[in-house]
Tab-separated table of C-alpha atoms in Angstrom:
chain	number	residue	atom	x	y	z
C	1	MET	CA	-19.029	-25.290	21.897
C	2	THR	CA	-19.862	-26.081	18.326
C	3	ASN	CA	-18.579	-23.661	15.761
C	4	THR	CA	-21.738	-22.621	13.990
C	5	LYS	CA	-20.083	-20.009	11.848
C	6	SER	CA	-20.344	-20.681	8.155
C	7	LYS	CA	-17.385	-20.034	5.915
C	8	ASN	CA	-19.209	-16.883	4.807
C	9	ASP	CA	-19.704	-15.367	8.215
C	10	ASN	CA	-17.327	-12.472	7.850
C	11	THR	CA	-19.230	-10.101	10.123
C	12	ALA	CA	-16.324	-10.097	12.574
C	13	VAL	CA	-13.886	-8.689	10.047
C	14	ARG	CA	-16.219	-6.174	8.477
C	15	ARG	CA	-15.301	-2.534	8.490
C	16	SER	CA	-18.883	-1.525	9.271
C	17	PRO	CA	-22.438	-2.869	8.802
C	18	CYS	CA	-22.905	-0.522	5.803
C	19	PRO	CA	-24.025	-2.663	2.850
C	20	VAL	CA	-21.859	-0.629	0.467
C	21	ALA	CA	-18.790	-1.229	2.624
C	22	CYS	CA	-19.628	-4.940	2.915
C	23	SER	CA	-20.051	-5.191	-0.844
C	24	LEU	CA	-16.704	-3.462	-1.376
C	25	ASP	CA	-15.100	-5.917	1.063
C	26	ILE	CA	-15.979	-8.614	-1.498
C	27	PHE	CA	-15.527	-6.928	-4.872
C	28	GLY	CA	-13.998	-3.514	-4.172
C	29	ASP	CA	-10.963	-3.734	-6.432
C	30	ARG	CA	-10.025	-3.159	-10.060
C	31	TRP	CA	-10.532	-6.740	-11.219
C	32	THR	CA	-13.309	-8.705	-9.561
C	33	LEU	CA	-16.230	-7.082	-11.359
C	34	LEU	CA	-14.453	-7.675	-14.669
C	35	VAL	CA	-14.513	-11.405	-13.924
C	36	ILE	CA	-18.228	-11.076	-13.094
C	37	ARG	CA	-18.674	-9.207	-16.402
C	38	ASP	CA	-16.935	-12.051	-18.247
C	39	LEU	CA	-19.176	-14.617	-16.541
C	40	VAL	CA	-22.244	-12.576	-17.565
C	41	LEU	CA	-20.888	-12.592	-21.122
C	42	GLY	CA	-20.766	-16.397	-21.062
C	43	LYS	CA	-17.105	-16.997	-20.286
C	44	SER	CA	-16.531	-19.749	-17.768
C	45	ARG	CA	-12.919	-20.919	-17.853
C	46	PHE	CA	-9.828	-19.586	-16.094
C	47	LYS	CA	-8.057	-19.115	-19.409
C	48	ASP	CA	-11.039	-17.173	-20.815
C	49	PHE	CA	-10.869	-14.685	-17.950
C	50	ALA	CA	-7.090	-14.469	-18.277
C	51	ASN	CA	-7.420	-13.716	-21.999
C	52	SER	CA	-9.749	-10.760	-21.542
C	53	PRO	CA	-8.377	-7.499	-22.939
C	54	GLU	CA	-7.569	-6.019	-19.523
C	55	GLY	CA	-4.953	-8.725	-18.967
C	56	ILE	CA	-5.611	-9.755	-15.392
C	57	PRO	CA	-2.474	-11.311	-13.863
C	58	THR	CA	-3.108	-15.010	-13.223
C	59	ASN	CA	-2.111	-14.861	-9.552
C	60	ILE	CA	-4.690	-12.109	-8.998
C	61	LEU	CA	-7.281	-14.056	-10.993
C	62	SER	CA	-6.731	-17.148	-8.823
C	63	GLU	CA	-7.117	-15.144	-5.645
C	64	ARG	CA	-10.260	-13.386	-6.882
C	65	LEU	CA	-11.927	-16.618	-8.005
C	66	LYS	CA	-11.197	-18.142	-4.613
C	67	ARG	CA	-12.758	-15.138	-2.900
C	68	LEU	CA	-15.849	-15.346	-5.126
C	69	LEU	CA	-16.152	-19.062	-4.310
C	70	ASP	CA	-15.788	-18.345	-0.591
C	71	HIS	CA	-18.593	-15.795	-0.777
C	72	ASP	CA	-20.907	-18.023	-2.849
C	73	VAL	CA	-20.839	-15.610	-5.772
C	74	VAL	CA	-19.615	-18.336	-8.145
C	75	VAL	CA	-19.568	-22.130	-8.143
C	76	GLN	CA	-16.980	-24.392	-9.650
C	77	MET	CA	-17.779	-27.366	-11.839
C	78	SER	CA	-16.283	-29.623	-14.473
C	79	ALA	CA	-15.855	-27.877	-17.808
C	80	GLY	CA	-17.618	-30.784	-19.519
C	81	GLN	CA	-18.142	-34.518	-19.498
C	82	GLY	CA	-14.790	-36.200	-19.107
C	83	SER	CA	-12.963	-32.893	-19.011
C	84	LYS	CA	-10.278	-32.471	-16.409
C	85	HIS	CA	-10.700	-28.726	-16.608
C	86	LEU	CA	-12.783	-26.639	-14.267
C	87	ALA	CA	-15.343	-24.010	-15.100
C	88	TYR	CA	-17.058	-21.310	-13.108
C	89	GLN	CA	-20.647	-20.191	-13.084
C	90	LEU	CA	-22.490	-17.390	-11.303
C	91	THR	CA	-24.781	-18.344	-8.449
C	92	GLU	CA	-28.052	-16.528	-7.814
C	93	LYS	CA	-26.068	-14.202	-5.534
C	94	GLY	CA	-23.621	-13.615	-8.370
C	95	ARG	CA	-26.297	-12.997	-10.981
C	96	ALA	CA	-27.777	-10.451	-8.575
C	97	LEU	CA	-24.697	-8.312	-9.259
C	98	LEU	CA	-25.997	-7.535	-12.738
C	99	PRO	CA	-27.570	-4.199	-11.650
C	100	VAL	CA	-24.193	-3.174	-10.178
C	101	LEU	CA	-22.454	-3.951	-13.468
C	102	LYS	CA	-25.135	-2.188	-15.487
C	103	SER	CA	-25.021	0.965	-13.395
C	104	MET	CA	-21.229	1.106	-13.728
C	105	ARG	CA	-21.415	0.442	-17.452
C	106	ASP	CA	-23.979	3.202	-17.912
C	107	TRP	CA	-21.910	5.627	-15.872
C	108	GLY	CA	-18.783	4.825	-17.851
C	109	LEU	CA	-20.559	5.147	-21.189
C	110	THR	CA	-21.963	8.520	-20.201
C	111	TRP	CA	-18.959	10.091	-18.511
C	112	GLU	CA	-15.789	8.454	-19.802
C	113	LYS	CA	-15.098	9.210	-23.413
C	114	ASP	CA	-14.409	6.576	-26.050
C	115	THR	CA	-15.822	3.729	-24.006
C	116	ARG	CA	-17.624	0.898	-25.780
C	117	ALA	CA	-19.952	-1.547	-24.092
C	118	THR	CA	-19.329	-5.254	-24.508
C	119	MET	CA	-22.379	-6.400	-22.552
C	120	GLU	CA	-25.122	-5.090	-24.842
C	121	GLU	CA	-26.491	-8.477	-25.743
C	122	ALA	CA	-26.198	-9.952	-22.282
C	123	CYS	CA	-27.713	-6.940	-20.570
C	124	PRO	CA	-29.253	-4.247	-22.782
C	125	ARG	CA	-29.453	-0.727	-21.406
W	1	MET	CA	2.574	20.569	-31.537
W	2	THR	CA	0.159	21.807	-28.949
W	3	ASN	CA	-0.773	19.400	-26.207
W	4	THR	CA	-4.542	19.321	-26.462
W	5	LYS	CA	-5.011	16.583	-23.910
W	6	SER	CA	-7.057	17.588	-20.913
W	7	LYS	CA	-6.037	16.482	-17.453
W	8	ASN	CA	-8.782	13.900	-17.683
W	9	ASP	CA	-7.707	12.303	-20.906
W	10	ASN	CA	-6.613	8.984	-19.529
W	11	THR	CA	-7.482	6.965	-22.617
W	12	ALA	CA	-3.791	6.155	-23.127
W	13	VAL	CA	-3.486	4.412	-19.771
W	14	ARG	CA	-6.778	2.577	-19.876
W	15	ARG	CA	-6.827	-1.182	-19.632
W	16	SER	CA	-9.558	-1.411	-22.277
W	17	PRO	CA	-12.410	0.708	-23.691
W	18	CYS	CA	-14.912	-1.274	-21.577
W	19	PRO	CA	-16.947	1.241	-19.551
W	20	VAL	CA	-16.903	-1.055	-16.517
W	21	ALA	CA	-13.102	-1.295	-16.646
W	22	CYS	CA	-12.815	2.482	-17.097
W	23	SER	CA	-15.124	3.057	-14.144
W	24	LEU	CA	-13.061	0.678	-12.028
W	25	ASP	CA	-9.907	2.554	-13.052
W	26	ILE	CA	-11.389	5.537	-11.197
W	27	PHE	CA	-13.204	4.028	-8.210
W	28	GLY	CA	-12.334	0.317	-8.200
W	29	ASP	CA	-11.013	0.016	-4.667
W	30	ARG	CA	-12.323	-0.526	-1.148
W	31	TRP	CA	-12.565	3.147	-0.211
W	32	THR	CA	-13.515	5.559	-2.969
W	33	LEU	CA	-17.225	4.750	-3.122
W	34	LEU	CA	-17.415	5.149	0.659
W	35	VAL	CA	-16.233	8.743	0.237
W	36	ILE	CA	-18.882	9.193	-2.468
W	37	ARG	CA	-21.438	7.696	-0.051
W	38	ASP	CA	-20.381	10.193	2.618
W	39	LEU	CA	-20.720	13.081	0.154
W	40	VAL	CA	-24.225	11.844	-0.770
W	41	LEU	CA	-25.023	11.796	2.957
W	42	GLY	CA	-24.043	15.459	3.228
W	43	LYS	CA	-20.509	15.183	4.564
W	44	SER	CA	-18.080	17.571	2.953
W	45	ARG	CA	-14.925	17.922	5.035
W	46	PHE	CA	-11.761	15.828	5.102
W	47	LYS	CA	-12.201	15.191	8.827
W	48	ASP	CA	-15.802	14.052	8.271
W	49	PHE	CA	-14.681	11.408	5.800
W	50	ALA	CA	-11.822	10.372	8.083
W	51	ASN	CA	-14.257	9.966	10.990
W	52	SER	CA	-16.575	7.563	9.157
W	53	PRO	CA	-16.927	4.178	10.865
W	54	GLU	CA	-14.765	2.345	8.319
W	55	GLY	CA	-11.738	4.374	9.432
W	56	ILE	CA	-10.125	5.273	6.129
W	57	PRO	CA	-6.419	6.006	6.622
W	58	THR	CA	-5.771	9.698	5.985
W	59	ASN	CA	-3.024	9.102	3.413
W	60	ILE	CA	-5.438	6.952	1.388
W	61	LEU	CA	-8.185	9.548	1.808
W	62	SER	CA	-5.890	12.294	0.485
W	63	GLU	CA	-4.955	10.215	-2.539
W	64	ARG	CA	-8.572	9.273	-3.301
W	65	LEU	CA	-9.807	12.866	-3.026
W	66	LYS	CA	-7.062	13.968	-5.395
W	67	ARG	CA	-8.071	11.287	-7.877
W	68	LEU	CA	-11.731	12.304	-7.637
W	69	LEU	CA	-10.736	15.931	-8.236
W	70	ASP	CA	-8.596	14.912	-11.224
W	71	HIS	CA	-11.546	13.059	-12.739
W	72	ASP	CA	-14.045	15.880	-12.079
W	73	VAL	CA	-16.082	13.702	-9.745
W	74	VAL	CA	-15.755	16.249	-6.920
W	75	VAL	CA	-14.878	19.928	-6.644
W	76	GLN	CA	-13.080	21.649	-3.831
W	77	MET	CA	-14.242	24.883	-2.226
W	78	SER	CA	-13.915	26.902	0.939
W	79	ALA	CA	-15.771	25.324	3.860
W	80	GLY	CA	-17.457	28.665	4.551
W	81	GLN	CA	-17.049	32.416	4.515
W	82	GLY	CA	-13.745	33.289	6.094
W	83	SER	CA	-12.930	29.655	6.763
W	84	LYS	CA	-9.444	28.487	5.980
W	85	HIS	CA	-10.736	24.935	5.674
W	86	LEU	CA	-11.639	23.216	2.451
W	87	ALA	CA	-14.750	21.284	1.615
W	88	TYR	CA	-15.676	18.896	-1.182
W	89	GLN	CA	-18.833	18.602	-3.198
W	90	LEU	CA	-20.009	16.159	-5.854
W	91	THR	CA	-20.133	17.419	-9.419
W	92	GLU	CA	-22.862	16.328	-11.841
W	93	LYS	CA	-20.540	13.482	-12.843
W	94	GLY	CA	-20.180	12.549	-9.178
W	95	ARG	CA	-23.907	12.702	-8.456
W	96	ALA	CA	-24.392	10.404	-11.433
W	97	LEU	CA	-22.721	7.679	-9.347
W	98	LEU	CA	-25.822	7.444	-7.159
W	99	PRO	CA	-27.255	4.467	-9.134
W	100	VAL	CA	-23.941	2.633	-8.634
W	101	LEU	CA	-24.115	3.212	-4.875
W	102	LYS	CA	-27.778	2.233	-4.725
W	103	SER	CA	-27.261	-1.007	-6.636
W	104	MET	CA	-24.375	-1.955	-4.348
W	105	ARG	CA	-26.379	-1.040	-1.257
W	106	ASP	CA	-29.330	-3.125	-2.418
W	107	TRP	CA	-27.088	-6.080	-3.190
W	108	GLY	CA	-25.408	-5.838	0.204
W	109	LEU	CA	-28.723	-5.546	2.048
W	110	THR	CA	-30.084	-8.595	0.224
W	111	TRP	CA	-27.065	-10.898	0.315
W	112	GLU	CA	-24.829	-9.911	3.209
W	113	LYS	CA	-26.377	-10.555	6.572
W	114	ASP	CA	-26.638	-7.965	9.327
W	115	THR	CA	-26.068	-5.014	7.040
W	116	ARG	CA	-27.852	-1.744	7.730
W	117	ALA	CA	-28.314	1.032	5.232
W	118	THR	CA	-27.218	4.534	6.149
W	119	MET	CA	-28.379	6.214	2.970
W	120	GLU	CA	-32.131	5.713	3.325
W	121	GLU	CA	-32.972	9.383	3.560
W	122	ALA	CA	-30.548	10.508	0.897
W	123	CYS	CA	-31.523	7.786	-1.540
W	124	PRO	CA	-34.576	5.677	-0.696
W	125	ARG	CA	-34.805	2.208	-2.178
């Protein structure tokens, strides 16, 4: 029997068919959406994400980028002609997370004091 | 010197002033937004949350409910006249998370196959 499962067929390990639960299975942690935020802001390199103010540990960053690749949320490419470095870019599926980021940003700005948005230019309220 | 910090003043332990990071400090995990989803769906009791299909471990549920209480996202009350049981209810701050849930639900429904929404009545698309 041919294995027709794609690398993204994770229905067998899902907690439930709830789309919120399935979303959280991919990015339900303290860090992943910050990497998505950085990508929205135009960052693309591992070191850029690692240098963000929240200080994501590099082992966690590696694991999260791998997970985002596995779920087709980001793609990996050369950082530039002749560069040996790699860069990351959001896919259409990844860019579709913008409303999630915006809703969380708006909630934080409204309810958590002394917060300051860093995504105003990339995604105005 | 009088300590004027409220129980919710967590600015000292924040990773950054980014509203997305501050939001994730409160509910950036695989479980908390599922409890919020259940509250939106009308569930209110510890056992109701524990019986949801995702099967949240009760020690995690206890910790998450405490965190939500600490951040004024939920309030605790008697489950009914004469009842010795407790119930939980979303505050205004908690209800304001509905756009976050909706955006995650819509993303999951669009991009993760075989997902089925359970919040249609409580929050139509």
